[in-house]
Short mmCIF file of C-alpha atoms in Angstrom, two decimals:
data_model
loop_
_atom_site.label_atom_id
_atom_site.label_comp_id
_atom_site.label_asym_id
_atom_site.label_seq_id
_atom_site.Cartn_x
_atom_site.Cartn_y
_atom_site.Cartn_z
CA MET A 294 -3.76 22.07 -33.98
CA SER A 295 -4.42 19.19 -31.59
CA PRO A 296 -1.45 16.88 -30.94
CA TYR A 297 -1.43 13.33 -32.20
CA LEU A 298 -1.05 11.15 -29.11
CA LEU A 299 1.19 8.11 -29.35
CA GLY A 300 2.57 5.68 -26.80
CA LEU A 301 6.33 5.35 -27.32
CA ARG A 302 7.95 2.00 -26.50
CA LEU A 303 11.39 3.18 -25.45
CA SER A 304 12.92 -0.04 -24.16
CA GLY A 305 16.56 -0.20 -25.22
CA ARG A 306 16.37 3.13 -27.06
CA ARG A 307 18.59 6.12 -26.30
CA VAL A 308 16.88 9.19 -24.87
CA LEU A 309 18.82 12.43 -24.38
CA VAL A 310 18.00 14.74 -21.48
CA VAL A 311 19.77 18.12 -21.40
CA GLY A 312 19.67 19.79 -18.00
CA GLY A 313 20.01 18.30 -14.54
CA GLY A 314 17.50 20.32 -12.54
CA ARG A 315 14.04 19.73 -11.13
CA VAL A 316 12.34 19.20 -14.49
CA ALA A 317 14.80 16.46 -15.41
CA GLN A 318 14.38 15.00 -11.94
CA ARG A 319 10.65 14.56 -12.61
CA ARG A 320 10.98 13.18 -16.13
CA ILE A 321 13.94 10.81 -15.93
CA PRO A 322 12.34 8.23 -13.56
CA ALA A 323 9.45 7.77 -16.00
CA LEU A 324 11.89 7.29 -18.87
CA ILE A 325 13.81 4.70 -16.86
CA GLU A 326 10.59 2.89 -16.02
CA ALA A 327 9.82 2.76 -19.75
CA GLY A 328 13.17 1.02 -20.30
CA ALA A 329 14.92 3.91 -22.03
CA GLU A 330 18.70 4.21 -22.04
CA VAL A 331 18.96 7.73 -20.64
CA THR A 332 21.92 10.00 -21.34
CA LEU A 333 21.98 13.13 -19.20
CA VAL A 334 24.02 16.15 -20.26
CA SER A 335 24.49 18.79 -17.57
CA PRO A 336 27.37 20.35 -15.62
CA SER A 337 25.54 19.57 -12.36
CA VAL A 338 22.60 17.46 -11.20
CA THR A 339 20.18 17.32 -8.27
CA PRO A 340 20.85 14.87 -5.40
CA ALA A 341 17.99 12.63 -6.57
CA LEU A 342 19.53 12.38 -10.05
CA ASP A 343 22.96 11.81 -8.54
CA ASP A 344 21.49 8.78 -6.78
CA LEU A 345 20.20 7.36 -10.09
CA ILE A 346 23.58 7.98 -11.70
CA ALA A 347 25.41 6.22 -8.86
CA ALA A 348 23.07 3.24 -9.30
CA GLY A 349 24.00 3.02 -12.98
CA ARG A 350 20.49 3.91 -14.16
CA VAL A 351 21.60 7.03 -16.06
CA THR A 352 24.69 7.88 -18.14
CA TRP A 353 25.85 11.33 -17.07
CA LEU A 354 28.01 13.58 -19.23
CA ALA A 355 29.09 16.25 -16.72
CA ARG A 356 29.45 19.13 -19.13
CA PRO A 357 27.35 21.68 -21.02
CA TYR A 358 25.38 20.69 -24.12
CA ALA A 359 27.39 20.37 -27.34
CA VAL A 360 26.29 20.00 -30.92
CA GLY A 361 26.18 16.31 -31.78
CA ASP A 362 24.66 15.21 -28.48
CA CYS A 363 21.41 14.39 -30.28
CA ASP A 364 23.11 11.80 -32.45
CA GLY A 365 21.53 8.38 -31.99
CA ALA A 366 18.71 9.64 -29.80
CA TRP A 367 15.11 8.60 -30.40
CA LEU A 368 13.75 11.31 -28.14
CA VAL A 369 15.20 14.50 -26.64
CA HIS A 370 14.19 16.53 -23.59
CA ALA A 371 15.50 20.10 -23.35
CA CYS A 372 15.19 20.84 -19.64
CA THR A 373 17.72 23.56 -18.85
CA ASP A 374 16.85 26.95 -17.36
CA ASP A 375 18.77 28.63 -20.21
CA ARG A 376 16.43 29.47 -23.11
CA PRO A 377 19.16 29.79 -25.79
CA VAL A 378 20.49 26.33 -24.86
CA ASN A 379 17.01 24.81 -25.10
CA THR A 380 16.56 26.53 -28.45
CA ALA A 381 19.84 25.09 -29.73
CA VAL A 382 18.98 21.58 -28.54
CA ALA A 383 15.56 21.76 -30.18
CA ALA A 384 17.07 23.05 -33.43
CA GLU A 385 19.56 20.19 -33.61
CA ALA A 386 16.85 17.65 -32.87
CA GLU A 387 14.59 19.18 -35.54
CA ALA A 388 17.40 19.06 -38.11
CA LYS A 389 17.97 15.37 -37.32
CA ARG A 390 14.22 14.59 -37.31
CA VAL A 391 14.20 13.61 -33.63
CA TRP A 392 11.24 14.54 -31.48
CA CYS A 393 12.17 17.12 -28.85
CA VAL A 394 10.23 18.24 -25.77
CA ARG A 395 11.05 21.75 -24.57
CA ALA A 396 10.33 22.42 -20.91
CA ASP A 397 10.43 26.20 -21.25
CA ASP A 398 8.21 26.90 -24.28
CA ARG A 399 5.16 24.77 -25.09
CA ASP A 400 4.51 26.62 -28.35
CA ALA A 401 8.04 26.08 -29.63
CA SER A 402 8.12 22.45 -28.50
CA ALA A 403 7.78 19.79 -31.18
CA ALA A 404 6.22 17.43 -28.64
CA TRP A 405 4.46 17.71 -25.31
CA THR A 406 4.89 15.43 -22.33
CA PRO A 407 1.40 14.46 -21.16
CA ALA A 408 0.40 14.25 -17.54
CA SER A 409 0.45 10.48 -17.13
CA GLY A 410 -0.51 7.95 -14.49
CA ARG A 411 -0.60 4.18 -14.29
CA VAL A 412 -3.16 1.94 -12.61
CA GLY A 413 -2.29 -1.70 -13.09
CA GLU A 414 -1.92 -2.31 -16.81
CA ILE A 415 -3.78 0.91 -17.70
CA THR A 416 -1.81 4.05 -18.55
CA VAL A 417 -3.64 7.36 -18.68
CA ALA A 418 -2.05 10.29 -20.54
CA VAL A 419 -3.63 13.73 -20.74
CA THR A 420 -2.71 16.88 -22.65
CA ALA A 421 -4.75 20.03 -22.12
CA GLY A 422 -3.57 22.44 -24.76
CA GLY A 423 -0.15 22.57 -23.14
CA ASP A 424 -1.57 23.50 -19.70
CA PRO A 425 0.26 21.08 -17.34
CA ARG A 426 -1.77 21.87 -14.21
CA ARG A 427 -5.11 21.28 -15.89
CA ALA A 428 -3.81 18.09 -17.50
CA ALA A 429 -2.56 16.83 -14.11
CA GLY A 430 -5.94 17.52 -12.52
CA ILE A 431 -7.79 15.55 -15.17
CA ARG A 432 -5.27 12.71 -14.96
CA ASP A 433 -5.69 12.50 -11.18
CA ALA A 434 -9.48 12.35 -11.53
CA VAL A 435 -9.31 9.53 -14.07
CA THR A 436 -6.69 7.46 -12.26
CA GLY A 437 -8.54 7.94 -8.98
CA ALA A 438 -11.73 6.65 -10.57
CA LEU A 439 -9.89 3.64 -11.96
CA ARG A 440 -8.42 2.84 -8.56
CA ASP A 441 -11.66 3.00 -6.64
CA GLY A 442 -13.71 1.26 -9.33
CA THR A 443 -15.83 4.29 -10.29
CA VAL A 444 -14.65 3.72 -13.85
CA ASP A 445 -15.41 0.11 -14.70
CA ALA A 446 -12.27 -1.88 -15.47
CA ARG A 447 -14.00 -5.29 -15.55
CA ARG A 448 -14.52 -5.31 -19.32
CA SER A 449 -10.81 -5.52 -20.14
CA ARG A 450 -9.67 -8.28 -22.50
CA THR A 451 -6.71 -8.81 -20.15
CA LYS A 452 -8.72 -9.03 -16.95
CA PRO A 453 -6.92 -10.85 -14.11
CA VAL A 454 -7.50 -14.57 -13.75
CA GLY A 455 -7.49 -16.96 -10.85
CA VAL A 456 -7.64 -15.81 -7.24
CA ALA A 457 -6.33 -12.67 -5.56
CA LEU A 458 -5.71 -12.76 -1.81
CA VAL A 459 -6.24 -9.13 -0.88
CA GLY A 460 -5.48 -7.61 2.50
CA GLY A 461 -8.16 -5.04 3.25
CA GLY A 462 -6.28 -3.29 6.04
CA PRO A 463 -7.28 -2.64 9.66
CA GLY A 464 -10.86 -1.51 9.01
CA ASP A 465 -10.95 2.00 7.58
CA PRO A 466 -11.80 1.52 3.87
CA GLY A 467 -9.32 4.27 3.00
CA LEU A 468 -6.47 2.10 4.25
CA ILE A 469 -6.77 -0.66 1.65
CA THR A 470 -3.90 -0.55 -0.83
CA VAL A 471 -4.32 0.98 -4.28
CA ARG A 472 -3.62 -2.41 -5.87
CA GLY A 473 -6.15 -4.12 -3.62
CA ARG A 474 -8.89 -1.66 -4.50
CA GLN A 475 -8.14 -1.96 -8.19
CA LEU A 476 -8.41 -5.76 -8.16
CA LEU A 477 -11.60 -5.54 -6.11
CA SER A 478 -13.13 -3.38 -8.83
CA GLN A 479 -12.32 -6.10 -11.41
CA ALA A 480 -13.67 -9.06 -9.46
CA ASP A 481 -16.42 -11.38 -10.65
CA VAL A 482 -16.63 -13.03 -7.23
CA VAL A 483 -15.71 -11.57 -3.82
CA VAL A 484 -15.27 -13.86 -0.81
CA ALA A 485 -15.22 -11.48 2.16
CA ASP A 486 -14.17 -11.89 5.79
CA ARG A 487 -16.03 -10.38 8.72
CA LEU A 488 -13.15 -7.95 9.33
CA ALA A 489 -12.78 -6.88 5.70
CA PRO A 490 -13.76 -3.24 5.02
CA ARG A 491 -17.49 -3.79 4.49
CA VAL A 492 -18.15 -0.33 3.07
CA LEU A 493 -16.25 -1.29 -0.08
CA LEU A 494 -18.66 -4.16 -0.70
CA ASP A 495 -21.53 -1.72 -1.13
CA GLU A 496 -19.70 -0.24 -4.13
CA LEU A 497 -19.51 -3.53 -6.05
CA PRO A 498 -21.57 -3.82 -9.25
CA ALA A 499 -24.81 -5.75 -8.90
CA ASP A 500 -23.55 -8.66 -11.02
CA VAL A 501 -20.62 -9.41 -8.69
CA GLU A 502 -21.21 -12.52 -6.61
CA LEU A 503 -20.59 -11.76 -2.93
CA ILE A 504 -19.87 -14.71 -0.65
CA ASP A 505 -19.93 -14.06 3.10
CA ALA A 506 -17.06 -15.98 4.69
CA ALA A 507 -17.47 -14.41 8.13
CA LYS A 508 -16.09 -16.28 11.09
CA ILE A 509 -17.92 -14.90 14.11
CA PRO A 510 -16.24 -15.70 17.45
CA TYR A 511 -18.34 -18.30 19.26
CA GLY A 512 -20.93 -17.99 16.48
CA ARG A 513 -21.56 -18.89 12.88
CA ALA A 514 -18.51 -19.59 10.77
CA LEU A 515 -17.81 -20.80 7.26
CA ALA A 516 -15.30 -23.63 7.54
CA GLN A 517 -11.88 -22.94 6.06
CA GLU A 518 -12.12 -26.09 3.92
CA LYS A 519 -15.34 -24.77 2.40
CA ILE A 520 -13.73 -21.40 1.69
CA ASN A 521 -10.86 -23.15 -0.09
CA GLU A 522 -13.35 -25.14 -2.17
CA LEU A 523 -15.27 -22.00 -3.16
CA LEU A 524 -12.12 -20.21 -4.30
CA VAL A 525 -11.06 -23.14 -6.49
CA GLU A 526 -14.55 -23.84 -7.81
CA ARG A 527 -15.27 -20.25 -8.89
CA ALA A 528 -11.82 -19.79 -10.42
CA ARG A 529 -12.16 -23.03 -12.40
CA ALA A 530 -15.44 -21.67 -13.77
CA GLY A 531 -13.47 -18.81 -15.35
CA LYS A 532 -14.30 -16.22 -12.71
CA PHE A 533 -11.79 -13.78 -11.27
CA VAL A 534 -12.06 -14.24 -7.51
CA VAL A 535 -10.98 -11.76 -4.85
CA ARG A 536 -10.57 -13.13 -1.35
CA LEU A 537 -10.96 -9.95 0.70
CA LYS A 538 -9.55 -10.25 4.19
CA GLY A 539 -9.04 -7.91 7.11
CA GLY A 540 -5.49 -6.78 7.82
CA ASP A 541 -2.88 -8.75 5.90
CA PRO A 542 -3.68 -12.17 4.35
CA PHE A 543 -0.59 -13.77 5.90
CA VAL A 544 -0.81 -12.35 9.44
CA PHE A 545 -3.17 -14.74 11.24
CA GLY A 546 -5.34 -14.62 8.12
CA ARG A 547 -4.89 -18.22 6.92
CA GLY A 548 -3.85 -16.85 3.56
CA GLY A 549 -1.13 -19.48 3.33
CA GLU A 550 -3.71 -22.27 3.50
CA GLU A 551 -5.77 -20.67 0.75
CA MET A 552 -2.73 -20.15 -1.45
CA LEU A 553 -1.75 -23.80 -1.02
CA ALA A 554 -5.27 -24.98 -1.88
CA CYS A 555 -5.21 -22.93 -5.09
CA ALA A 556 -1.68 -24.04 -5.98
CA ARG A 557 -2.65 -27.71 -5.61
CA ALA A 558 -5.61 -27.12 -7.92
CA GLY A 559 -3.45 -25.32 -10.51
CA ILE A 560 -5.14 -21.95 -9.89
CA PRO A 561 -2.92 -18.85 -10.28
CA VAL A 562 -2.78 -16.70 -7.15
CA THR A 563 -2.02 -13.00 -6.75
CA VAL A 564 -1.11 -11.82 -3.25
CA VAL A 565 -1.79 -8.21 -2.29
CA PRO A 566 -0.37 -7.47 1.17
CA GLY A 567 -2.47 -5.38 3.50
CA ILE A 568 -1.76 -3.06 6.42
CA THR A 569 -1.85 -5.33 9.44
CA SER A 570 -3.91 -4.17 12.40
CA ALA A 571 -1.12 -5.35 14.69
CA VAL A 572 0.82 -2.20 13.79
CA ALA A 573 -1.86 0.08 12.35
CA VAL A 574 -4.31 0.03 15.27
CA PRO A 575 -1.78 1.02 17.95
CA GLY A 576 -0.53 3.72 15.58
CA ALA A 577 -4.07 5.01 15.00
CA ALA A 578 -4.44 5.23 18.78
CA GLY A 579 -1.24 7.27 19.02
CA VAL A 580 1.08 4.57 20.35
CA PRO A 581 4.18 3.34 18.44
CA VAL A 582 5.00 -0.34 18.77
CA THR A 583 8.70 0.61 19.00
CA HIS A 584 10.30 3.78 20.35
CA ARG A 585 13.94 4.77 20.67
CA GLY A 586 15.20 4.15 24.18
CA VAL A 587 12.00 2.33 25.18
CA SER A 588 11.54 -0.75 23.01
CA GLN A 589 13.55 -2.02 20.06
CA GLU A 590 11.43 -5.10 19.43
CA PHE A 591 7.81 -6.11 19.28
CA HIS A 592 6.07 -9.48 19.22
CA VAL A 593 2.75 -10.15 17.51
CA ILE A 594 0.90 -12.97 19.24
CA SER A 595 -2.38 -14.73 18.45
CA VAL A 596 -4.28 -15.59 21.62
CA HIS A 597 -6.96 -17.74 20.03
CA VAL A 598 -6.13 -20.25 22.76
CA PRO A 599 -5.11 -19.22 26.32
CA PRO A 600 -1.72 -19.73 27.98
CA GLY A 601 -1.36 -23.27 29.22
CA ASP A 602 -3.59 -24.74 26.53
CA PRO A 603 -1.90 -27.73 24.84
CA ARG A 604 -2.61 -26.16 21.44
CA SER A 605 -0.67 -22.99 22.27
CA THR A 606 2.78 -22.59 20.69
CA VAL A 607 3.60 -19.33 22.50
CA ASP A 608 6.49 -19.28 24.97
CA TRP A 609 4.80 -17.04 27.53
CA ALA A 610 7.78 -17.22 29.88
CA ALA A 611 9.99 -15.76 27.15
CA MET A 612 7.39 -13.08 26.42
CA ALA A 613 7.30 -12.12 30.10
CA ARG A 614 11.11 -11.83 30.22
CA SER A 615 11.22 -9.77 27.04
CA GLY A 616 11.43 -6.03 27.44
CA GLY A 617 9.79 -5.59 24.06
CA THR A 618 6.24 -4.65 23.16
CA LEU A 619 3.62 -7.40 23.04
CA VAL A 620 0.86 -6.97 20.48
CA LEU A 621 -1.92 -9.41 21.35
CA MET A 622 -4.59 -10.29 18.82
CA MET A 623 -7.81 -12.16 19.61
CA ALA A 624 -6.98 -11.67 23.30
CA VAL A 625 -10.00 -9.86 24.75
CA GLU A 626 -11.88 -13.00 25.75
CA ARG A 627 -8.73 -14.42 27.39
CA ILE A 628 -7.19 -11.23 28.76
CA ARG A 629 -7.31 -12.40 32.40
CA ASP A 630 -5.45 -15.61 31.57
CA VAL A 631 -2.83 -13.68 29.62
CA ALA A 632 -2.32 -11.04 32.31
CA ASP A 633 -2.02 -13.71 35.01
CA ALA A 634 0.47 -15.76 32.97
CA LEU A 635 2.70 -12.75 32.24
CA GLN A 636 2.75 -11.73 35.89
CA GLN A 637 3.43 -15.27 37.07
CA GLU A 638 6.38 -15.46 34.70
CA GLY A 639 7.88 -12.24 36.04
CA ARG A 640 6.39 -9.32 34.12
CA SER A 641 5.67 -6.41 36.47
CA PRO A 642 2.00 -5.95 37.49
CA GLU A 643 2.48 -2.23 36.76
CA THR A 644 3.35 -2.84 33.11
CA PRO A 645 1.23 -0.40 31.05
CA VAL A 646 -1.49 -1.91 28.84
CA MET A 647 -3.68 -0.36 26.16
CA VAL A 648 -6.73 -2.04 24.62
CA VAL A 649 -8.12 -0.59 21.38
CA GLN A 650 -11.51 -1.67 20.06
CA ASP A 651 -12.61 -1.01 16.45
CA GLY A 652 -9.23 0.46 15.55
CA THR A 653 -9.19 3.01 12.66
CA LEU A 654 -13.01 3.07 12.53
CA PRO A 655 -15.26 5.94 13.69
CA THR A 656 -16.23 3.76 16.69
CA GLN A 657 -12.62 3.36 17.83
CA ARG A 658 -12.07 3.62 21.57
CA ALA A 659 -9.02 3.00 23.75
CA LEU A 660 -8.68 1.85 27.34
CA PHE A 661 -5.53 2.27 29.45
CA ALA A 662 -4.67 -0.02 32.35
CA THR A 663 -1.88 -2.13 33.84
CA LEU A 664 -1.36 -5.88 33.80
CA SER A 665 -2.89 -6.09 37.28
CA THR A 666 -6.03 -4.10 36.36
CA VAL A 667 -6.65 -4.76 32.67
CA ALA A 668 -9.00 -7.74 33.09
CA GLU A 669 -11.36 -5.87 35.40
CA ARG A 670 -11.25 -2.71 33.30
CA VAL A 671 -11.99 -4.56 30.05
CA THR A 672 -14.98 -6.27 31.66
CA ALA A 673 -16.29 -3.04 33.20
CA ALA A 674 -15.96 -1.13 29.92
CA GLY A 675 -17.64 -3.87 27.91
CA ILE A 676 -14.80 -4.12 25.41
CA ARG A 677 -15.60 -6.63 22.68
CA PRO A 678 -13.72 -7.99 19.65
CA PRO A 679 -12.25 -6.88 17.35
CA ALA A 680 -9.66 -5.34 19.65
CA ILE A 681 -5.90 -5.14 19.91
CA VAL A 682 -4.09 -5.38 23.25
CA LEU A 683 -0.73 -3.64 23.59
CA VAL A 684 1.54 -4.49 26.52
CA GLY A 685 4.70 -2.53 27.27
CA ASP A 686 6.25 0.80 28.15
CA VAL A 687 5.48 2.22 24.68
CA VAL A 688 1.96 2.79 26.02
CA LYS A 689 3.46 5.55 28.21
CA VAL A 690 4.77 7.24 25.06
CA GLY A 691 1.23 7.47 23.71
CA GLN A 692 -0.01 8.86 27.01
CA GLU A 693 2.78 11.43 27.00
CA VAL A 694 1.80 12.53 23.50
CA GLU A 695 -1.79 13.01 24.65
CA MET A 696 -0.63 15.08 27.64
CA VAL A 697 1.50 17.33 25.42
CA ARG A 698 -1.39 17.84 23.02
CA ALA A 699 -3.76 18.67 25.88
CA GLU A 700 -1.35 21.25 27.28
CA ARG A 701 -1.10 22.99 23.90
CA ILE A 702 -4.85 23.30 23.41
CA PRO A 703 -5.80 26.91 24.30
#
């Protein structure tokens, strides 16, 4: 007969797990997350379980199962690799009218553990006649559809409210966080930056209001004050608003200003960090921003104004003296000024430089140069924003990786 599915609220309730192997290692974290008080009975445990025990998350009785262990339990898991022991545990649980899940025999088990997954406030649990692999496959399909918005989550009675500041990542739509994509699928209004992953906007339902907040360099731009007003206005109208930004909202994204504007208006704000292009783009181009024995620090610098400009707060002399990696954002249009300033302050003209345009996208391309040649090379190659400039010896590491790969290609 089909099982009767029920969501157990285990907070503060004792759950007994017999067996300290791989099955218990998979099941115990979910029980802890549900708030259960887990008692583990087993002569030995896996290293992962030992870590949970050391942290005080699990009570471990380091001995074999004994009759009476089921006393006071609301739920029992028989997870040993010894069938007679599992049978004895299940028999005691049955006699005491406690639900018991047997890991070794689905037909003899009084209860089945479904393949479960969680997306936000939604929990999906699947049983497939006791077939765990099939159940896991169906669960993954459903949770995946919830994450990417294929299954509509906007009709929930507990839909998010206010404004969500969502970091969209460096450009590739696959690099937005799971949480960011989920909230995007629930939005009534999306206020999108120019560098936000535009492909995701095509997947929005037709009734979602899309506001273009692009700020084109030396071109059209929606003033930040107007963006702040739109966020507050739409949220006050009862709409759930997602502010979709490239990279991370708080890394040169003016997310702090938007959060303050909402806070002053009494609008709740959810912040979803994003993968910043300052680290992701060099990585996508094969260059680490730090490397053992080469650089143990890196500096992320906005070059929206050139060195020497009264509005600049960057200590370029200190950056030149630093042996660390410099990650320069919004620097392409001012690359000559930056290169000249670093050299004048003492950085070697032969310092390696890499410039990456359209990082993580199919149109990504990288240019290698030195401080003394980068300005001419950028101009000759026609490099345009968005681009990341990386200055430092870590660039050589990326070049070495490419050489090794080339040598191994038959």
